[in-house]
Coordinates of C-alpha atoms in Angstrom, one line a residue:
Chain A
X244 CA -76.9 -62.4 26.8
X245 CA -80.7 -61.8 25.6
X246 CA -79.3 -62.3 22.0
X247 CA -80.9 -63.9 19.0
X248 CA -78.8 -67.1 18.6
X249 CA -79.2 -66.8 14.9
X250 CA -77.5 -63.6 15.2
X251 CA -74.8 -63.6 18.4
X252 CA -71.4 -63.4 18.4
X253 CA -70.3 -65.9 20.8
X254 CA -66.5 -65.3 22.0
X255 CA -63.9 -67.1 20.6
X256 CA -64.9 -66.6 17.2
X257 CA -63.3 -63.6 17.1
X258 CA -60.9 -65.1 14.6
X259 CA -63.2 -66.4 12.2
X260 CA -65.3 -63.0 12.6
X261 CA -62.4 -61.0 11.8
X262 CA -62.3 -62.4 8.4
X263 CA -66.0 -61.6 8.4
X264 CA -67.3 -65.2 8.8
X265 CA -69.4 -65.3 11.8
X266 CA -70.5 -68.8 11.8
X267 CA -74.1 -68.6 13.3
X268 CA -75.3 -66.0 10.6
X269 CA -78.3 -67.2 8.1
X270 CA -77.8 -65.6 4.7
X271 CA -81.0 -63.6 3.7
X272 CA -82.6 -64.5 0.8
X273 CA -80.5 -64.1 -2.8
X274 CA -83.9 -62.6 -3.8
X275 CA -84.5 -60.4 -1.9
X276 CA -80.6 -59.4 -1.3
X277 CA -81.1 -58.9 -4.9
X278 CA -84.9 -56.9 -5.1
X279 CA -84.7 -54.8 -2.0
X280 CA -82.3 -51.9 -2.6
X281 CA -81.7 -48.5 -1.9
X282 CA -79.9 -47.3 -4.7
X283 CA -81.5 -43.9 -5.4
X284 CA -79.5 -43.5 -8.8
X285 CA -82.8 -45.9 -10.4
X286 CA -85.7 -44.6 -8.1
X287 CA -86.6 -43.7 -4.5
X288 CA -88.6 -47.4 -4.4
X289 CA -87.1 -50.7 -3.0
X290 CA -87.9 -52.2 -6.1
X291 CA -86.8 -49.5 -8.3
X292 CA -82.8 -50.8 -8.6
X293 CA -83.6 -54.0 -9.8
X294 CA -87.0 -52.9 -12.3
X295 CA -85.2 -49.4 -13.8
X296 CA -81.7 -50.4 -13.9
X297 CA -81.4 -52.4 -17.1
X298 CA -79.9 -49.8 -19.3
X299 CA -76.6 -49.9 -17.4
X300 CA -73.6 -50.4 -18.4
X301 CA -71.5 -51.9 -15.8
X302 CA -68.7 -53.0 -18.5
X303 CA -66.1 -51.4 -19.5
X304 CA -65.5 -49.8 -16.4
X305 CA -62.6 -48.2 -14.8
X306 CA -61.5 -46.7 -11.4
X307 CA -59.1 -43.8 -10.9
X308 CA -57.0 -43.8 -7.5
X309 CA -55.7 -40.3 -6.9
X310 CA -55.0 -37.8 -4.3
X311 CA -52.5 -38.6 -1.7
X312 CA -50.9 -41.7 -3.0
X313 CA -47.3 -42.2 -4.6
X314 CA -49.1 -44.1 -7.5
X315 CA -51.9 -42.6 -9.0
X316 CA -53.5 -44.8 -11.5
X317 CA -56.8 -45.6 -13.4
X318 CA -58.0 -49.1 -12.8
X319 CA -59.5 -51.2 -15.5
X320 CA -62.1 -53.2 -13.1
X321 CA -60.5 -56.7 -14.5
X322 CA -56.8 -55.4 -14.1
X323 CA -58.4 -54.5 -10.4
X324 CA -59.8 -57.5 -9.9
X325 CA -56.7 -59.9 -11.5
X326 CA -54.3 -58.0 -9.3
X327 CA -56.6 -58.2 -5.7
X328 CA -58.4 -61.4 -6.6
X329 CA -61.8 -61.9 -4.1
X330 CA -62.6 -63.7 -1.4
X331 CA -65.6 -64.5 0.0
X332 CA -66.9 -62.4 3.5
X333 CA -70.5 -62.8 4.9
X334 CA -71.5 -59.5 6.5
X335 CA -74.5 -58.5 8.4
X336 CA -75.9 -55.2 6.5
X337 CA -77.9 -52.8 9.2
X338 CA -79.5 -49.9 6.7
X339 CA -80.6 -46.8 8.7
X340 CA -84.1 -47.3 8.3
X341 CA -84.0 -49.7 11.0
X342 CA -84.2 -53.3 8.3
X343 CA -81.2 -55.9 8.1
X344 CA -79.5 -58.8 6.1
X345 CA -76.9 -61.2 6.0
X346 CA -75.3 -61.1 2.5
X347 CA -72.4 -63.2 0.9
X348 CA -70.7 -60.8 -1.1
X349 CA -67.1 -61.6 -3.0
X350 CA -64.1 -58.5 -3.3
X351 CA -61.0 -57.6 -1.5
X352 CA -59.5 -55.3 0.9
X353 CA -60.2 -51.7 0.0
X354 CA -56.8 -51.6 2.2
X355 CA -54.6 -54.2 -0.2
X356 CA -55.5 -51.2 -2.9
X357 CA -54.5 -48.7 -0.7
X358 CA -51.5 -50.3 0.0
X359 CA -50.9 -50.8 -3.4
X360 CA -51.0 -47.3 -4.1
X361 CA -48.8 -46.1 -1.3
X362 CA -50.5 -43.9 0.9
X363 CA -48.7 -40.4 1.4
X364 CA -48.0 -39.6 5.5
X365 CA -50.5 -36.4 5.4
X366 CA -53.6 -38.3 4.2
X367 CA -56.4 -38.5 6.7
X368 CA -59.7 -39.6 4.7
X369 CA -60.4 -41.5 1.5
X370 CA -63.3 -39.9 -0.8
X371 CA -65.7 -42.3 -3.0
X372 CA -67.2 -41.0 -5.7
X373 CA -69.9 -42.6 -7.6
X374 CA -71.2 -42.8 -11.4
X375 CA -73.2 -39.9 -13.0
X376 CA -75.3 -41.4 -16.1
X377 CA -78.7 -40.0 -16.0
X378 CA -79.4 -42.1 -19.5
X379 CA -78.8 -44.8 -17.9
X380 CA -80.3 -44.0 -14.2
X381 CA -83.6 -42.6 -14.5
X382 CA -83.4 -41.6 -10.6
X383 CA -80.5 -39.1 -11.9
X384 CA -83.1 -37.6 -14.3
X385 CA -85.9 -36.3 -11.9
X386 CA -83.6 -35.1 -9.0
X387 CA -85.3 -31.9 -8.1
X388 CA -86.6 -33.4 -4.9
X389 CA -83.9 -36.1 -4.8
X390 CA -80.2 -36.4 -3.7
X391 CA -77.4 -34.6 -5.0
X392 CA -75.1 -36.5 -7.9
X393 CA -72.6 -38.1 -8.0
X394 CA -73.5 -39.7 -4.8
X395 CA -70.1 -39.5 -2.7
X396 CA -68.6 -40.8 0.8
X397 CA -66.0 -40.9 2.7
X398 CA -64.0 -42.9 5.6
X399 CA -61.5 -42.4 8.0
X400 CA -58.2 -43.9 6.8
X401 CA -57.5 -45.8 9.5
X402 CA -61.2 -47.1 9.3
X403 CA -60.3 -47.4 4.7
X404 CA -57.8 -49.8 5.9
X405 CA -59.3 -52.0 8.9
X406 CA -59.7 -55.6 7.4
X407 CA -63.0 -55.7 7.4
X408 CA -63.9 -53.0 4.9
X409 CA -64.3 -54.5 1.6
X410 CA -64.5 -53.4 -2.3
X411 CA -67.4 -56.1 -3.6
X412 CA -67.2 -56.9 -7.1
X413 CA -69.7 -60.3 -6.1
X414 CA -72.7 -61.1 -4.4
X415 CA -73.9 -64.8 -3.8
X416 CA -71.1 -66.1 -5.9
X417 CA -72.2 -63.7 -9.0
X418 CA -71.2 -61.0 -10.3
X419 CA -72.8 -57.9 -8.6
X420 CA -76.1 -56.9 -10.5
X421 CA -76.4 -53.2 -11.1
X422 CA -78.8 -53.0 -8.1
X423 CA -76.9 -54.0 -5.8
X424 CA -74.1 -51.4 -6.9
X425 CA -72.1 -53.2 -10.5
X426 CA -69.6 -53.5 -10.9
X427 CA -67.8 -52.5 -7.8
X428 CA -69.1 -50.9 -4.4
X429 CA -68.0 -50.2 -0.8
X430 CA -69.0 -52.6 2.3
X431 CA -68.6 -51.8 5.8
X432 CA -69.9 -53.6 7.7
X433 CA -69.9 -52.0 11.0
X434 CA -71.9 -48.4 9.0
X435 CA -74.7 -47.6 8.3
X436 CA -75.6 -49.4 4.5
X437 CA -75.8 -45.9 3.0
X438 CA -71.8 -45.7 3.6
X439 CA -71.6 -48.8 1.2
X440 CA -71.2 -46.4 -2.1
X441 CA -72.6 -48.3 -4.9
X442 CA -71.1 -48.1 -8.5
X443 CA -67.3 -46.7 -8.0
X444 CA -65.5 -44.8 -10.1
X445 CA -63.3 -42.7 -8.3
X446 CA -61.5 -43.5 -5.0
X447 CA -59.5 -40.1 -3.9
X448 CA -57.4 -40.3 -0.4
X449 CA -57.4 -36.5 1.1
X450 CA -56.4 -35.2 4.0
X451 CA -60.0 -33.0 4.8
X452 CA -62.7 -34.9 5.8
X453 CA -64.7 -35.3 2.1
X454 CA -68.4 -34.3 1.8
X455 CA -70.9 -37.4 2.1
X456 CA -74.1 -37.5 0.3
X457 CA -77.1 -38.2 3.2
X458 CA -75.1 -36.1 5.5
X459 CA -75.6 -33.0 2.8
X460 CA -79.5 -33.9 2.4
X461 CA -79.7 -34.0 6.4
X462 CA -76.9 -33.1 8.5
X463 CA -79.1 -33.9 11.4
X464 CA -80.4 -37.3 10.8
X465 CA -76.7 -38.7 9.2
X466 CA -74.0 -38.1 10.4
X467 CA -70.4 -38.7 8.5
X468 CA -69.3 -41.7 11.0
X469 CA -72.6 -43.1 10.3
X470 CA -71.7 -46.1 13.1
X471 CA -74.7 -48.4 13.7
X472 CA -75.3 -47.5 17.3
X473 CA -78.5 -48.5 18.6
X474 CA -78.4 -46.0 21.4
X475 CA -78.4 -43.2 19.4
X476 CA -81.9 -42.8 17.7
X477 CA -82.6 -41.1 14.1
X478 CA -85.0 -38.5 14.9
X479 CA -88.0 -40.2 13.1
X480 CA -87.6 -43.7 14.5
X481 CA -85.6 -45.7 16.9
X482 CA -82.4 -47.4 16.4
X483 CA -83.0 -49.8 18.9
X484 CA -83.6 -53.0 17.3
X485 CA -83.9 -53.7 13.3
X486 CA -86.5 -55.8 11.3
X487 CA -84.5 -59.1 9.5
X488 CA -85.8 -58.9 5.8
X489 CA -86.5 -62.7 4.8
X490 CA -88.0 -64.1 8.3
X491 CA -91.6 -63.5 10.1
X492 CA -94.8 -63.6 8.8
X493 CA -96.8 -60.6 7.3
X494 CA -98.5 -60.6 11.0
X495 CA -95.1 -60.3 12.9
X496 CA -92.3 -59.0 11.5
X497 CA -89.2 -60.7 12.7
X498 CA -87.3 -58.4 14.7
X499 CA -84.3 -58.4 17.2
X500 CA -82.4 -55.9 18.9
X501 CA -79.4 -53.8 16.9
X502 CA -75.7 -54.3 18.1
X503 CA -73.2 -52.0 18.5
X504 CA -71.1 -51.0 15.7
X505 CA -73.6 -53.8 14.2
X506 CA -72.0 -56.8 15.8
X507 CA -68.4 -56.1 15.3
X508 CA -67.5 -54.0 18.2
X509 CA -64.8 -56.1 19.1
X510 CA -63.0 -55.4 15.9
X511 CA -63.5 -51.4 15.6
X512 CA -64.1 -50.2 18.6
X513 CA -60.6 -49.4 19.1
X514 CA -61.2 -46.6 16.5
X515 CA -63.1 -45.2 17.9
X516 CA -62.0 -44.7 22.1
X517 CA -62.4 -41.4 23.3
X518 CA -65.0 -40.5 20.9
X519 CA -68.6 -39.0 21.7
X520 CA -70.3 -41.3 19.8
X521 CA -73.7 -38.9 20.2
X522 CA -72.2 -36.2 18.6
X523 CA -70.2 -37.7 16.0
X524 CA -72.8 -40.5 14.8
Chain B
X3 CA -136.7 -34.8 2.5
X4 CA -135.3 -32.2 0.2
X5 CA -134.3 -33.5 -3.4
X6 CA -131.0 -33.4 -4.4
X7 CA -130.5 -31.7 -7.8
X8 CA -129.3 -34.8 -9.6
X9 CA -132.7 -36.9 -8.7
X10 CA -134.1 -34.0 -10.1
X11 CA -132.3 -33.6 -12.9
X12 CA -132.6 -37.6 -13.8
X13 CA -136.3 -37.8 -12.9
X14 CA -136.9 -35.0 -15.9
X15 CA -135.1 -36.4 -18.3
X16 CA -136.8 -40.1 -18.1
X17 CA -140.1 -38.4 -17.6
X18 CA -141.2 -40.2 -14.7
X19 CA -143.5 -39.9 -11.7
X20 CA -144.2 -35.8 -11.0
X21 CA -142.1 -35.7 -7.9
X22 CA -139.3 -36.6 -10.5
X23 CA -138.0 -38.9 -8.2
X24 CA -137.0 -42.0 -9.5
X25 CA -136.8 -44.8 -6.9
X26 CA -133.7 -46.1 -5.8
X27 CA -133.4 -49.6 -6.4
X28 CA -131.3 -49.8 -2.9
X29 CA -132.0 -48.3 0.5
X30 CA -129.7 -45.6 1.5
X31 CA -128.2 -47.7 4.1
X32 CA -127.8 -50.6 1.8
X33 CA -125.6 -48.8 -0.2
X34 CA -123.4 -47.1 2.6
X35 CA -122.6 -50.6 3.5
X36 CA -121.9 -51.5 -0.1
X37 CA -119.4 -48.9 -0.8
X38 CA -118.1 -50.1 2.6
X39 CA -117.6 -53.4 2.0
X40 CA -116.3 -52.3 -1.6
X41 CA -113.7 -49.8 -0.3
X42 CA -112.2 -52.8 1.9
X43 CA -111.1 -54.7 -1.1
X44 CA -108.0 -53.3 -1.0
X45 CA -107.0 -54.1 2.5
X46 CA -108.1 -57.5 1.4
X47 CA -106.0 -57.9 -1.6
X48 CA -103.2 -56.7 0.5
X49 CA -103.6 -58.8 3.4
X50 CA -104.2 -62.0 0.8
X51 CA -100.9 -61.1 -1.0
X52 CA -99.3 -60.8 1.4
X53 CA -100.0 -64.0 2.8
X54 CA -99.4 -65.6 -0.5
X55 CA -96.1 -64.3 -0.4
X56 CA -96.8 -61.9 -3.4
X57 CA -95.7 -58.4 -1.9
X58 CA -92.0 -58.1 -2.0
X59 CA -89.2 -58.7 0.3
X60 CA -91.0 -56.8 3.0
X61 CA -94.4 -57.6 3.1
X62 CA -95.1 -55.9 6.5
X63 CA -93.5 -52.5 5.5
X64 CA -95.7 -52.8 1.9
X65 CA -98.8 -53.2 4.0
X66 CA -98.4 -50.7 6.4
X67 CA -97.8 -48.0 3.6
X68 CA -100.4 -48.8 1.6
X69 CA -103.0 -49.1 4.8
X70 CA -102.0 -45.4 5.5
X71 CA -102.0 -44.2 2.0
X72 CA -105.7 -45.4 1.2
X73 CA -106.6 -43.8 4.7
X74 CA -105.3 -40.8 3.1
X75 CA -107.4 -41.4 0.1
X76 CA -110.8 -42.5 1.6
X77 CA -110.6 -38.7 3.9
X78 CA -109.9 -36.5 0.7
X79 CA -113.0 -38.4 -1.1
X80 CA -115.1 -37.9 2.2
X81 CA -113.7 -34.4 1.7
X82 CA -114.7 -34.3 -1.6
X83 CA -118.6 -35.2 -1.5
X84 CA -119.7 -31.4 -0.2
X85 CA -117.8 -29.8 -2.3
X86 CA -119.6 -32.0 -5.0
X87 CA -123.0 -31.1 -4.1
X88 CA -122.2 -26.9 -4.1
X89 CA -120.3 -26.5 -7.2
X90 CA -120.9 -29.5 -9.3
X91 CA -124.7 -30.6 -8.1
X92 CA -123.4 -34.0 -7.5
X93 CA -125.0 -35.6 -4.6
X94 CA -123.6 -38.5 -2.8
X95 CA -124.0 -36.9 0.8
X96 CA -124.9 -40.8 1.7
X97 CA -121.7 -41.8 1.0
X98 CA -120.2 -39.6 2.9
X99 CA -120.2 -41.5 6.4
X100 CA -119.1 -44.8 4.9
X101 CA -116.2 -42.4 2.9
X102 CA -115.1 -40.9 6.5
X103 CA -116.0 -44.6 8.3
X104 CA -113.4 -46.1 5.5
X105 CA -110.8 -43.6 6.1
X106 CA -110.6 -44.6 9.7
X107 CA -110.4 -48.2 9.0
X108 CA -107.2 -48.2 7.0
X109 CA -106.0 -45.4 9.3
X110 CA -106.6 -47.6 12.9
X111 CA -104.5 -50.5 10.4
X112 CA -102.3 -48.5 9.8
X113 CA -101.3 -47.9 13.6
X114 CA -102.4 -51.5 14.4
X115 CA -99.4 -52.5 12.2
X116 CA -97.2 -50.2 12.9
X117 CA -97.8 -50.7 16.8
X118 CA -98.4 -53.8 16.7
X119 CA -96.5 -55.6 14.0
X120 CA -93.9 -53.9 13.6
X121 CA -93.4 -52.8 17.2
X122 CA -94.3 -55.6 18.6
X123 CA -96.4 -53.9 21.1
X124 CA -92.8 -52.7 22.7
X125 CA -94.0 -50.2 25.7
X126 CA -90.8 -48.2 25.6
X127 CA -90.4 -47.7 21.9
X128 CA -93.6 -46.3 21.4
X129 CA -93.7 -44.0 24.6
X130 CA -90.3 -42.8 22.6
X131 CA -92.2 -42.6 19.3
X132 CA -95.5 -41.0 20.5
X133 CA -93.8 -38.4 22.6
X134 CA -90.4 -37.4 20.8
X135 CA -91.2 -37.8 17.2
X136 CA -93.3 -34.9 15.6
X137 CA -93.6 -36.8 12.4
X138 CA -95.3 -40.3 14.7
X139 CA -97.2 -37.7 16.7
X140 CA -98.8 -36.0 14.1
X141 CA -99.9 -39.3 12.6
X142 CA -101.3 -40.1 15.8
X143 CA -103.1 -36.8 16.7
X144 CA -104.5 -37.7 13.4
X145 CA -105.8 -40.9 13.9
X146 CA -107.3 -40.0 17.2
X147 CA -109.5 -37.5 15.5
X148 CA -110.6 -40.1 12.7
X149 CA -111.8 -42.1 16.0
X150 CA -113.8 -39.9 17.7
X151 CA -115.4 -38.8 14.4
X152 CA -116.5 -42.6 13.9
X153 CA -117.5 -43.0 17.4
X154 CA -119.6 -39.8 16.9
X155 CA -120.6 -41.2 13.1
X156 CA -124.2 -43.5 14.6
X157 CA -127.4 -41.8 13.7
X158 CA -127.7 -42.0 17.8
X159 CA -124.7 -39.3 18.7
X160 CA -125.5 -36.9 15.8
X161 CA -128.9 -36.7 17.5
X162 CA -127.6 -36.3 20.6
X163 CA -125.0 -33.8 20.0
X164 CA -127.3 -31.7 17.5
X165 CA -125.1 -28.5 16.5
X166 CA -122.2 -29.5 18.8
X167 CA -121.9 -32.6 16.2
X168 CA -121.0 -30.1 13.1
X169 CA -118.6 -28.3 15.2
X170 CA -117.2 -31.3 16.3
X171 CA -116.8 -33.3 12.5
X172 CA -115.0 -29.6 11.6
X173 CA -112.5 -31.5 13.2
X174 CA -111.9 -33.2 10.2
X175 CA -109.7 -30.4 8.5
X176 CA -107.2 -30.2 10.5
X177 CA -107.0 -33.9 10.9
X178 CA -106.5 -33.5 7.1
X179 CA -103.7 -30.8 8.1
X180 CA -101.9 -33.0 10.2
X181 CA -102.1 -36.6 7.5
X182 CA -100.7 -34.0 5.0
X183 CA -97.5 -33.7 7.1
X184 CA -97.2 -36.9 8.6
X185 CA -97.2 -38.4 4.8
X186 CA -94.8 -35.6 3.5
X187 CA -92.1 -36.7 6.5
X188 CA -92.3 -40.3 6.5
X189 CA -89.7 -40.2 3.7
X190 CA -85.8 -40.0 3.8
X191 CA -85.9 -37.2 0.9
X192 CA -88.7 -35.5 -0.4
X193 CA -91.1 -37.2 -2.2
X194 CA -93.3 -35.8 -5.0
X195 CA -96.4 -38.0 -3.6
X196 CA -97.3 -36.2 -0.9
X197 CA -97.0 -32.8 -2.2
X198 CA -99.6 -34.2 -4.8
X199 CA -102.0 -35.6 -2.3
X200 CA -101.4 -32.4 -0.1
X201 CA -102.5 -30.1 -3.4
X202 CA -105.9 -31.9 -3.5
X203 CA -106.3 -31.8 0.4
X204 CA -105.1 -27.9 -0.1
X205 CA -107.8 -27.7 -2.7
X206 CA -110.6 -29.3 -1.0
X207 CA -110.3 -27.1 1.9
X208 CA -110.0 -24.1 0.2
X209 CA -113.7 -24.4 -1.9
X210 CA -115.2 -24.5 1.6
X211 CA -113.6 -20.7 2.1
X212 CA -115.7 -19.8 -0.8
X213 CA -118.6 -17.0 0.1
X214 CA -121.9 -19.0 -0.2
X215 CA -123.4 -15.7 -1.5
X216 CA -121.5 -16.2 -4.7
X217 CA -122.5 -19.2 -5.5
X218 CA -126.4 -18.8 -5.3
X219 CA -125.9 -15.9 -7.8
X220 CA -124.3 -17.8 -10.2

């Protein structure tokens, strides 16, 4: 009750939300889906990614799957992409700095791939790893006051292999563009957008909980769960409620009040029972 | 009236009346209200962009950076005109008000957007902001000295408050202080910007520790 329409989750669509397709939900904008990024790699500015990023290379490009897996291999992103196919998933997307959208993207399970490479019984956590090109990324070239690189994140494997976390290869029917993370990124919908690793090239499952790249820079303010919670404030702003990027005027921006686990509480809240959410956030 | 050292300088060179004052083809006030309406261009452009759909994806977000960042800009110029004067003899002591009056302005946008448009004037979220968040806080501590400076800025108060009044606009350094950290935490990471604009605030501040008696030997 005291929803948004445009952005409730009215029961009985749990079905069709499990598969990521809540029906009520207004894509944002292929514009600005497509020219208001974080993607640190090509500049601290929203506009950076799409202005400074084209001197990448997002072809050839390959993936290695290691670690705890009977089946180590190196993916050629086709060979990846022939063997998983894509399907189409419209996700809200709630970054931490209070904005959201609605985006269409295109990929597959991250947990067919997992499957695929036979998780061993002792793995815990799967490790991301982006792409270190500082020709290519100019953001990599001044990083003195910048982020670490590669950029790297992690999950919980049970939370790698819920349905709803997705390897995008596709964004409004297209191939992704490099700002939006080319040629292959992370999407879970339920985080945090800075959990969405842009740019894959390694995928490692571990059995340590792996090192994530805003919780290094500021262990207070991210945590490695990185749950959109909108009880648990970041310590410069509150989590509350999120402005929708694409609606208002420049007098009023359109706002409306952040769900749980972004929405999807009744798909991953299971994972998370027993849990202090305020001190694992 | 004392002469400032650039009428002086000016009146020489042309060789005019023996004061060696040239007249000013504008009124002192005239021009205060010219370099005010002048500095607002910016706000302007913003606002008209903005409305024609010609500032991004986030329009509101755009505006209220750039209404805080030129608030930041106008105070280190108004910081900048006595320094002027000692150590380069450039006079533009009348622009000084309109300078500080301009600061405020994009400052009391800034909040009005942030509070406002963004917040939607939500009670609870901003008794959360104001109270729990030192970087909010010291933005706001900041703006309310840029207010009472203006209120205190009319011909009327500086009359009124004589000496009090230049004890009172010191006020304006550590309002300085405080914009310097408030810009310097409003981003995810560390930003080179603020450092920047912290070095010229730094700067601007420390001329005024300089001894006076050095600088009349000079």
């Amino acid at each position: 009750a005291g929803l948004n329409p445009a952005g409730a989750l009215a029961d009985g669509e749990a079905a069709a939300a499990a598969r990521g397709w809540p029906a009520a939900e207004t894509p944002t904008p292929k514009n600005d889906v497509t020219h208001y990024n974080n993607f640190y790699e090509f500049g601290m500015e929203k506009s950076d990614p799409a202005e400074l990023s084209g001197s990448f290379h997002s072809r050839p490009w390959q993936v290695q799957v290691d670690g705890l897996v009977e089946h180590p291999q190196t993916w050629d992103l086709d060979a990846l992409t022939a063997r998983f196919g894509h399907e189409d998933r419209l996700y809200r997307m709630r970054c931490v700095e209070a904005w959201s959208m609605v985006i269409p993207w295109q990929g597959f399970e991250l947990g067919a791939l997992l499957r695929a490479a036979g998780v061993k019984a002792d793995a815990r956590y799967v490790a991301f790893t982006s792409v270190v090109r500082p020709s290519e990324m100019p953001g990599q070239r001044s990083g003195l006051f910048s982020l670490h690189w590669p950029y790297v994140e992690g999950l919980r494997l049970d939370e790698a292999l819920h349905p709803l976390t997705l390897l995008a290869t596709g964004v409004y029917g297209d191939p992704l563009p490099a700002q939006n993370g080319a040629p292959i990124r992370l999407v879970v919908p339920w985080k945090y957008g800075f959990k969405g690793i842009k740019s894959i090239t390694r995928i490692t499952v571990t059995d340590k909980q792996p090192p994530t790249s805003w919780n290094q820079m500021a262990p207070e303010e991210y945590g490695f769960y990185a749950n959109v919670n909108p009880d648990v404030d970041h310590p410069r702003w509150s989590q509350s409620s999120e402005q929708i990027i694409g609606e208002g005027s420049l007098f009023r921006a359109a706002r409306r009040p952040t769900r749980m686990f972004n929405g999807y509480a009744e798909q991953v809240a299971s994972l998370y029972k027993g849990m202090d959410l305020r001190k694992e956030f | 009236m004392t002469l400032s050292p650039s009428a002086a300088s000016s009146g020489r060179s042309s060789g005019q009346r023996p004061s060696g004052r040239r007249r000013a083809r504008f009124s002192p006030f005239v021009r205060q209200v010219f370099l005010y309406l002048l500095g607002l261009i910016p706000a302007v452009s913003d606002i008209v962009r903005g409305e024609m759909n010609a500032l991004g994806p986030n329009p509101v977000s755009f505006c209220l950076h750039d209404f805080g960042l030129w608030a930041f800009r106008f105070l280190l110029l108004s910081l900048a005109v006595s320094p002027l004067r000692r150590f380069a003899r450039r006079d533009f002591m009348v622009y000084r008000r309109p300078l500080g009056l301009l600061a405020f302005t994009y400052a009391a946008l800034h909040v009005v957007f942030y509070v406002g448009v963004t917040r939607h004037f939500d009670g609870r979220v901003l008794r959360g902001d104001f109270t729990t968040r030192p970087f909010l806080i010291f933005g706001m501590l900041t703006f309310l000295i840029l207010l009472v400076l203006s209120l205190t800025s009319t011909r009327k108060a500086i009359m009124m408050l004589g000496r009090r009044w230049t004890r009172l606009h010191k006020l304006v350094y550590p309002a300085m202080c405080l914009a310097c950290i408030h810009f310097a935490l409003a981003f995810k990471t560390w930003h080179v910007e603020p450092f920047l604009y912290a070095a010229l605030a730094a700067a601007l501040l420390a001329l005024r520790l300089v001894p006076r008696a050095e600088v009349r030997t000079s």
